[in-house]
Amino acid sequence: MRLGASAYLAHAPLAAATFEAAAGAGATLAFTSLHIPEDSPSAARATSTAIVSAAREAGLAVLADVSPNTARLLGDDPWTFLRRIGVARARIDFGFSESSIRAIADVLPIALNASTLRAADLEPFADLDVELVHNFYPRQWTGLSHSSVVESVDVARRFGWRVGAFVAGDATRRGPLGEGLPTVEEHRETPPLFQACALLEAGVDDVYVGDPALTEHAWDRLGALVRDDVVVLDGRAATGVHRSVIGALAVPDRERPDAAAAIIRLEHSRERFAALPLPDVGGQPRPAGAVTVQLPAAGRYCGEVAIVLRDLPADDRVAVLGTVPLPLGRPRGHRISVVLD
């Protein structure tokens, strides 16, 4: 997975801090849009140059979203201008003929729209250096389904291309609506980490934060995913759980390869937890999101930690250690750290 951050002409003062935070989290990409109708042509060249410079100073490669409206903002010969200021790739949004797209590709590598184009639309560009990048959707209820993203990945693989998509932010959200900039509608009000996990499960290669700012906590959690391959689940500890048990839960572990239908079983938890001061009593309710441990009455399963995926009946051999929100996508292949307060 490659991670990206975004900045826009209307939010240019946020760019440097956002890109610095993103780079600290392991991001290597940046996104900006140069055809938003609300943007004014006044000082657009200077502002776009400043945004691209801030991204490059942070070590990020810039993807710039363009349409015929880009010439209104940037003036004559916008593609050469973008190459000159350091844009790495132009994403072709809409309104261009095949010949116009090829003319842009002669100046800059391109990305095409994964949300609107089908295999037959993409075939004419099979010989070019192309990536596919989805739209984001600023208005509530207009985002794509998860299955649409899966289908786009299947199409991209036919051509050997990467696929990018967007997650909504949890701090400053881009106006005028301020409803977040996700690709998938069901992601709109969920933590950025959970959105990213769902996109990765769909096969997406590159995850861009669409909104112009994230909280420090969100960058930290995305950074753990990108840098360390760890999905950190934050939650609440149950009353009386020993501190050594809470500390052991934070040590990353993987789900067993034979994934259970109802729970996520942590592969190496038995040997790590069996000797710890586990709760004396089990039998608590096990709602979805419960973090549980098998007690000595479970025999050789003693110490096995699980995250419950759907409501399960109480079991005297199982104690609840705490609860966490469940990610949208099952974190297969990633290590899991459970951080309970």
Short mmCIF file of C-alpha atoms in Angstrom, two decimals:
data_model
loop_
_atom_site.label_atom_id
_atom_site.label_comp_id
_atom_site.label_asym_id
_atom_site.label_seq_id
_atom_site.Cartn_x
_atom_site.Cartn_y
_atom_site.Cartn_z
CA MET A 1 0.00 0.00 0.00
CA ARG A 2 1.08 3.53 -0.80
CA LEU A 3 -0.43 6.34 1.26
CA GLY A 4 -1.25 9.84 0.04
CA ALA A 5 -2.43 13.19 1.44
CA SER A 6 -4.38 15.98 -0.26
CA ALA A 7 -4.25 19.76 -0.51
CA TYR A 8 -6.42 22.17 -2.47
CA LEU A 9 -6.17 25.73 -3.74
CA ALA A 10 -8.80 26.87 -1.23
CA HIS A 11 -6.92 25.20 1.64
CA ALA A 12 -3.36 25.96 0.57
CA PRO A 13 -2.23 27.17 4.04
CA LEU A 14 -2.85 23.63 5.36
CA ALA A 15 -0.67 21.97 2.72
CA ALA A 16 2.76 22.08 4.33
CA ALA A 17 1.60 20.80 7.74
CA THR A 18 -0.57 18.10 6.15
CA PHE A 19 2.20 16.87 3.87
CA GLU A 20 4.73 16.86 6.71
CA ALA A 21 2.39 14.82 8.91
CA ALA A 22 1.65 12.46 6.04
CA ALA A 23 5.33 11.92 5.29
CA GLY A 24 5.90 11.17 8.96
CA ALA A 25 3.25 8.46 8.67
CA GLY A 26 5.04 6.90 5.71
CA ALA A 27 3.09 8.57 2.90
CA THR A 28 4.79 8.87 -0.47
CA LEU A 29 1.97 10.45 -2.51
CA ALA A 30 0.10 13.75 -2.65
CA PHE A 31 -3.09 14.76 -4.44
CA THR A 32 -4.46 18.10 -5.57
CA SER A 33 -7.32 19.12 -7.84
CA LEU A 34 -6.86 21.81 -10.46
CA HIS A 35 -10.33 22.11 -11.90
CA ILE A 36 -12.73 22.60 -8.99
CA PRO A 37 -15.42 25.02 -10.26
CA GLU A 38 -15.43 27.02 -7.01
CA ASP A 39 -11.72 27.84 -7.31
CA SER A 40 -10.73 31.23 -8.69
CA PRO A 41 -8.12 31.66 -11.44
CA SER A 42 -6.63 34.51 -9.44
CA ALA A 43 -3.16 33.45 -8.27
CA ALA A 44 -3.91 29.81 -9.20
CA ARG A 45 -0.46 29.33 -10.74
CA ALA A 46 1.30 30.66 -7.66
CA THR A 47 -0.88 28.68 -5.27
CA SER A 48 -0.56 25.43 -7.19
CA THR A 49 3.20 25.93 -7.35
CA ALA A 50 3.30 26.40 -3.57
CA ILE A 51 1.24 23.24 -2.99
CA VAL A 52 3.42 21.13 -5.27
CA SER A 53 6.58 22.56 -3.71
CA ALA A 54 5.32 21.72 -0.21
CA ALA A 55 4.60 18.16 -1.30
CA ARG A 56 7.99 17.70 -2.94
CA GLU A 57 9.77 19.12 0.10
CA ALA A 58 8.01 16.44 2.15
CA GLY A 59 9.16 13.79 -0.33
CA LEU A 60 5.73 13.18 -1.87
CA ALA A 61 4.98 12.58 -5.55
CA VAL A 62 2.08 14.75 -6.71
CA LEU A 63 -1.00 13.55 -8.62
CA ALA A 64 -2.93 16.51 -10.03
CA ASP A 65 -6.58 16.13 -11.04
CA VAL A 66 -7.25 17.93 -14.33
CA SER A 67 -10.09 18.63 -16.76
CA PRO A 68 -10.62 21.16 -19.57
CA ASN A 69 -11.42 23.59 -16.76
CA THR A 70 -7.76 23.42 -15.70
CA ALA A 71 -6.81 25.78 -18.52
CA ARG A 72 -9.23 28.34 -17.07
CA LEU A 73 -7.36 28.16 -13.79
CA LEU A 74 -3.79 27.88 -15.02
CA GLY A 75 -3.82 29.55 -18.40
CA ASP A 76 -2.18 28.42 -21.63
CA ASP A 77 -0.17 25.19 -21.88
CA PRO A 78 -1.17 23.93 -18.41
CA TRP A 79 0.39 20.47 -18.83
CA THR A 80 3.88 21.81 -19.47
CA PHE A 81 3.40 24.16 -16.52
CA LEU A 82 2.47 21.24 -14.26
CA ARG A 83 5.50 19.24 -15.39
CA ARG A 84 7.74 22.23 -14.81
CA ILE A 85 6.60 22.79 -11.22
CA GLY A 86 7.08 19.11 -10.40
CA VAL A 87 3.74 17.32 -10.78
CA ALA A 88 4.45 13.60 -11.20
CA ARG A 89 1.20 12.49 -12.83
CA ALA A 90 -2.01 14.06 -14.19
CA ARG A 91 -5.34 12.41 -13.41
CA ILE A 92 -7.72 12.87 -16.32
CA ASP A 93 -11.13 13.52 -14.85
CA PHE A 94 -13.57 14.22 -17.70
CA GLY A 95 -14.10 16.14 -20.92
CA PHE A 96 -11.09 15.03 -22.96
CA SER A 97 -11.02 13.17 -26.26
CA GLU A 98 -8.72 10.19 -26.76
CA SER A 99 -6.32 12.32 -28.78
CA SER A 100 -6.28 15.01 -26.08
CA ILE A 101 -5.49 12.41 -23.41
CA ARG A 102 -2.63 11.09 -25.50
CA ALA A 103 -1.34 14.63 -25.95
CA ILE A 104 -1.29 15.08 -22.16
CA ALA A 105 0.44 11.69 -21.80
CA ASP A 106 3.18 12.96 -24.10
CA VAL A 107 3.95 15.57 -21.41
CA LEU A 108 3.08 13.79 -18.14
CA PRO A 109 2.28 10.23 -17.04
CA ILE A 110 -1.46 9.94 -16.56
CA ALA A 111 -4.06 8.41 -14.29
CA LEU A 112 -7.54 7.59 -15.56
CA ASN A 113 -10.86 7.58 -13.74
CA ALA A 114 -11.50 4.21 -12.09
CA SER A 115 -15.03 5.22 -11.06
CA THR A 116 -16.46 5.97 -14.49
CA LEU A 117 -14.40 4.12 -17.12
CA ARG A 118 -14.86 0.48 -18.06
CA ALA A 119 -12.50 -1.94 -19.75
CA ALA A 120 -13.59 -0.92 -23.25
CA ASP A 121 -12.91 2.76 -22.39
CA LEU A 122 -9.45 1.92 -21.08
CA GLU A 123 -8.31 -0.36 -23.89
CA PRO A 124 -7.10 2.49 -26.16
CA PHE A 125 -4.57 3.47 -23.47
CA ALA A 126 -3.18 0.01 -22.77
CA ASP A 127 0.20 1.01 -24.22
CA LEU A 128 0.65 4.02 -21.90
CA ASP A 129 2.04 4.51 -18.40
CA VAL A 130 -1.32 4.58 -16.58
CA GLU A 131 -2.75 4.29 -13.10
CA LEU A 132 -6.44 4.16 -12.21
CA VAL A 133 -7.68 6.47 -9.47
CA HIS A 134 -11.26 6.65 -8.23
CA ASN A 135 -13.33 9.76 -7.66
CA PHE A 136 -14.15 10.99 -4.20
CA TYR A 137 -17.73 12.02 -3.41
CA PRO A 138 -18.27 15.25 -1.42
CA ARG A 139 -22.04 14.86 -1.02
CA GLN A 140 -23.61 12.36 1.35
CA TRP A 141 -25.19 9.26 -0.25
CA THR A 142 -23.40 9.72 -3.59
CA GLY A 143 -20.37 7.49 -2.93
CA LEU A 144 -19.70 4.12 -4.56
CA SER A 145 -20.39 0.67 -3.21
CA HIS A 146 -17.57 -1.57 -2.00
CA SER A 147 -18.36 -4.02 -4.79
CA SER A 148 -17.81 -1.30 -7.43
CA VAL A 149 -14.28 -0.80 -6.16
CA VAL A 150 -13.64 -4.54 -6.26
CA GLU A 151 -14.80 -4.59 -9.89
CA SER A 152 -12.48 -1.71 -10.78
CA VAL A 153 -9.53 -3.61 -9.32
CA ASP A 154 -10.40 -6.63 -11.44
CA VAL A 155 -10.39 -4.42 -14.55
CA ALA A 156 -7.09 -2.76 -13.61
CA ARG A 157 -5.38 -6.11 -13.19
CA ARG A 158 -6.15 -6.96 -16.82
CA PHE A 159 -3.91 -4.07 -17.82
CA GLY A 160 -1.34 -4.46 -15.04
CA TRP A 161 -2.26 -1.06 -13.54
CA ARG A 162 -2.42 0.20 -9.97
CA VAL A 163 -5.68 1.41 -8.43
CA GLY A 164 -6.08 4.32 -6.02
CA ALA A 165 -9.08 5.44 -3.94
CA PHE A 166 -9.90 7.98 -1.26
CA VAL A 167 -10.77 7.94 2.42
CA ALA A 168 -12.57 10.74 4.27
CA GLY A 169 -10.70 12.75 6.88
CA ASP A 170 -11.51 13.21 10.56
CA ALA A 171 -10.30 16.80 11.06
CA THR A 172 -10.69 19.62 8.50
CA ARG A 173 -13.16 18.53 5.81
CA ARG A 174 -13.16 20.30 2.48
CA GLY A 175 -15.99 22.73 1.81
CA PRO A 176 -18.42 23.84 0.74
CA LEU A 177 -20.30 20.80 2.09
CA GLY A 178 -17.84 19.51 4.66
CA GLU A 179 -19.25 15.98 4.42
CA GLY A 180 -15.95 14.21 3.77
CA LEU A 181 -14.27 13.01 0.61
CA PRO A 182 -14.47 9.19 0.51
CA THR A 183 -14.75 6.98 -2.55
CA VAL A 184 -17.07 4.48 -0.84
CA GLU A 185 -20.24 5.81 0.77
CA GLU A 186 -20.32 3.47 3.76
CA HIS A 187 -16.87 4.78 4.76
CA ARG A 188 -17.92 8.41 5.16
CA GLU A 189 -18.23 8.56 8.97
CA THR A 190 -15.78 5.84 10.00
CA PRO A 191 -12.14 6.20 11.17
CA PRO A 192 -9.62 6.68 8.33
CA LEU A 193 -7.78 3.50 9.37
CA PHE A 194 -10.95 1.42 8.99
CA GLN A 195 -11.63 2.96 5.58
CA ALA A 196 -8.09 2.11 4.48
CA CYS A 197 -8.44 -1.49 5.68
CA ALA A 198 -11.64 -1.90 3.67
CA LEU A 199 -10.02 -0.49 0.53
CA LEU A 200 -7.04 -2.81 0.94
CA GLU A 201 -9.41 -5.75 1.30
CA ALA A 202 -10.98 -4.66 -2.00
CA GLY A 203 -7.54 -4.85 -3.63
CA VAL A 204 -6.76 -1.11 -3.82
CA ASP A 205 -3.04 -0.32 -4.06
CA ASP A 206 -2.95 3.39 -3.17
CA VAL A 207 -5.01 5.08 -0.44
CA TYR A 208 -5.32 8.87 -0.54
CA VAL A 209 -6.77 10.91 2.32
CA GLY A 210 -9.21 13.08 0.39
CA ASP A 211 -9.81 15.81 2.99
CA PRO A 212 -7.14 18.43 3.67
CA ALA A 213 -6.35 17.47 7.28
CA LEU A 214 -6.36 14.51 9.64
CA THR A 215 -5.99 14.33 13.39
CA GLU A 216 -2.59 13.34 14.73
CA HIS A 217 -4.12 10.11 16.05
CA ALA A 218 -5.44 9.16 12.60
CA TRP A 219 -2.04 9.77 10.97
CA ASP A 220 -0.43 7.67 13.71
CA ARG A 221 -2.78 4.76 13.06
CA LEU A 222 -2.37 4.98 9.27
CA GLY A 223 1.38 5.18 9.79
CA ALA A 224 1.37 1.96 11.81
CA LEU A 225 -0.42 0.28 8.91
CA VAL A 226 1.93 1.61 6.23
CA ARG A 227 5.25 1.44 8.06
CA ASP A 228 4.75 -1.53 10.35
CA ASP A 229 1.94 -3.55 8.76
CA VAL A 230 -0.08 -3.21 11.99
CA VAL A 231 -3.81 -2.49 12.38
CA VAL A 232 -4.22 -0.82 15.77
CA LEU A 233 -7.66 -1.27 17.33
CA ASP A 234 -8.37 1.26 20.08
CA GLY A 235 -10.92 0.37 22.73
CA ARG A 236 -11.94 0.20 26.37
CA ALA A 237 -10.71 -2.30 28.94
CA ALA A 238 -13.18 -4.18 31.10
CA THR A 239 -13.10 -3.45 34.82
CA GLY A 240 -10.39 -5.26 36.74
CA VAL A 241 -8.28 -6.53 33.83
CA HIS A 242 -4.65 -6.78 34.93
CA ARG A 243 -2.25 -4.22 33.45
CA SER A 244 0.10 -6.95 32.21
CA VAL A 245 -2.77 -8.43 30.16
CA ILE A 246 -3.61 -5.02 28.69
CA GLY A 247 0.08 -4.54 27.81
CA ALA A 248 0.26 -7.95 26.13
CA LEU A 249 -2.76 -7.15 23.97
CA ALA A 250 -0.86 -4.22 22.44
CA VAL A 251 1.89 -6.53 21.15
CA PRO A 252 1.08 -7.12 17.45
CA ASP A 253 -0.10 -10.58 16.47
CA ARG A 254 -1.65 -12.04 13.30
CA GLU A 255 -4.96 -13.73 12.74
CA ARG A 256 -4.67 -17.47 12.29
CA PRO A 257 -4.55 -18.46 8.60
CA ASP A 258 -7.62 -20.68 9.06
CA ALA A 259 -9.84 -17.68 9.71
CA ALA A 260 -12.91 -18.41 11.84
CA ALA A 261 -16.30 -17.15 10.70
CA ALA A 262 -17.35 -15.56 13.99
CA ILE A 263 -14.09 -14.39 15.59
CA ILE A 264 -10.57 -13.23 14.82
CA ARG A 265 -8.24 -15.66 16.62
CA LEU A 266 -4.79 -14.26 17.37
CA GLU A 267 -2.28 -16.84 16.23
CA HIS A 268 0.37 -16.70 18.97
CA SER A 269 -1.75 -15.58 21.90
CA ARG A 270 -1.92 -18.88 23.79
CA GLU A 271 1.79 -19.01 24.55
CA ARG A 272 1.83 -15.31 25.45
CA PHE A 273 -1.25 -15.15 27.68
CA ALA A 274 -1.61 -18.54 29.39
CA ALA A 275 0.83 -17.62 32.16
CA LEU A 276 -0.53 -14.09 32.71
CA PRO A 277 -2.97 -13.13 35.53
CA LEU A 278 -6.15 -13.72 33.56
CA PRO A 279 -9.59 -12.85 34.98
CA ASP A 280 -10.92 -15.30 37.55
CA VAL A 281 -14.43 -15.44 36.11
CA GLY A 282 -15.81 -15.76 32.58
CA GLY A 283 -19.32 -15.93 31.23
CA GLN A 284 -19.80 -12.25 30.36
CA PRO A 285 -21.89 -11.24 27.32
CA ARG A 286 -19.87 -11.33 24.08
CA PRO A 287 -21.17 -8.61 21.72
CA ALA A 288 -19.53 -7.83 18.40
CA GLY A 289 -16.27 -6.04 19.14
CA ALA A 290 -15.59 -7.86 22.42
CA VAL A 291 -11.96 -8.82 23.04
CA THR A 292 -11.94 -12.17 24.81
CA VAL A 293 -9.54 -14.69 26.32
CA GLN A 294 -9.94 -18.38 26.99
CA LEU A 295 -9.55 -19.23 30.70
CA PRO A 296 -7.84 -22.32 32.20
CA ALA A 297 -11.14 -24.21 32.05
CA ALA A 298 -10.69 -24.20 28.25
CA GLY A 299 -7.76 -26.61 28.59
CA ARG A 300 -5.15 -26.31 25.87
CA TYR A 301 -6.96 -23.28 24.46
CA CYS A 302 -6.16 -21.31 27.62
CA GLY A 303 -4.78 -17.88 26.79
CA GLU A 304 -6.18 -17.68 23.26
CA VAL A 305 -7.30 -14.13 22.51
CA ALA A 306 -10.06 -13.38 20.02
CA ILE A 307 -11.98 -10.40 18.67
CA VAL A 308 -15.67 -11.17 18.31
CA LEU A 309 -17.17 -10.33 14.90
CA ARG A 310 -20.83 -10.94 15.74
CA ASP A 311 -22.83 -11.29 18.93
CA LEU A 312 -22.06 -14.63 20.60
CA PRO A 313 -23.54 -16.37 23.65
CA ALA A 314 -21.75 -16.14 26.97
CA ASP A 315 -19.33 -18.97 27.85
CA ASP A 316 -18.01 -19.60 31.36
CA ARG A 317 -14.65 -20.61 29.86
CA VAL A 318 -14.26 -17.21 28.16
CA ALA A 319 -13.66 -13.82 29.80
CA VAL A 320 -14.16 -10.42 28.16
CA LEU A 321 -11.09 -8.18 28.42
CA GLY A 322 -12.58 -5.13 26.68
CA THR A 323 -14.29 -3.90 23.54
CA VAL A 324 -13.10 -2.30 20.28
CA PRO A 325 -14.89 -0.90 17.22
CA LEU A 326 -14.70 -3.39 14.37
CA PRO A 327 -12.85 -2.42 11.19
CA LEU A 328 -14.85 -2.36 7.96
CA GLY A 329 -12.48 -4.80 6.31
CA ARG A 330 -11.09 -7.90 7.99
CA PRO A 331 -7.36 -7.21 8.51
CA ARG A 332 -6.18 -10.38 6.78
CA GLY A 333 -2.43 -10.46 6.30
CA HIS A 334 -1.85 -7.57 8.70
CA ARG A 335 -0.74 -7.81 12.29
CA ILE A 336 -3.23 -6.63 14.90
CA SER A 337 -2.55 -4.60 18.03
CA VAL A 338 -5.33 -4.06 20.59
CA VAL A 339 -4.88 -0.91 22.66
CA LEU A 340 -7.31 -0.73 25.59
CA ASP A 341 -7.66 2.29 27.88
#
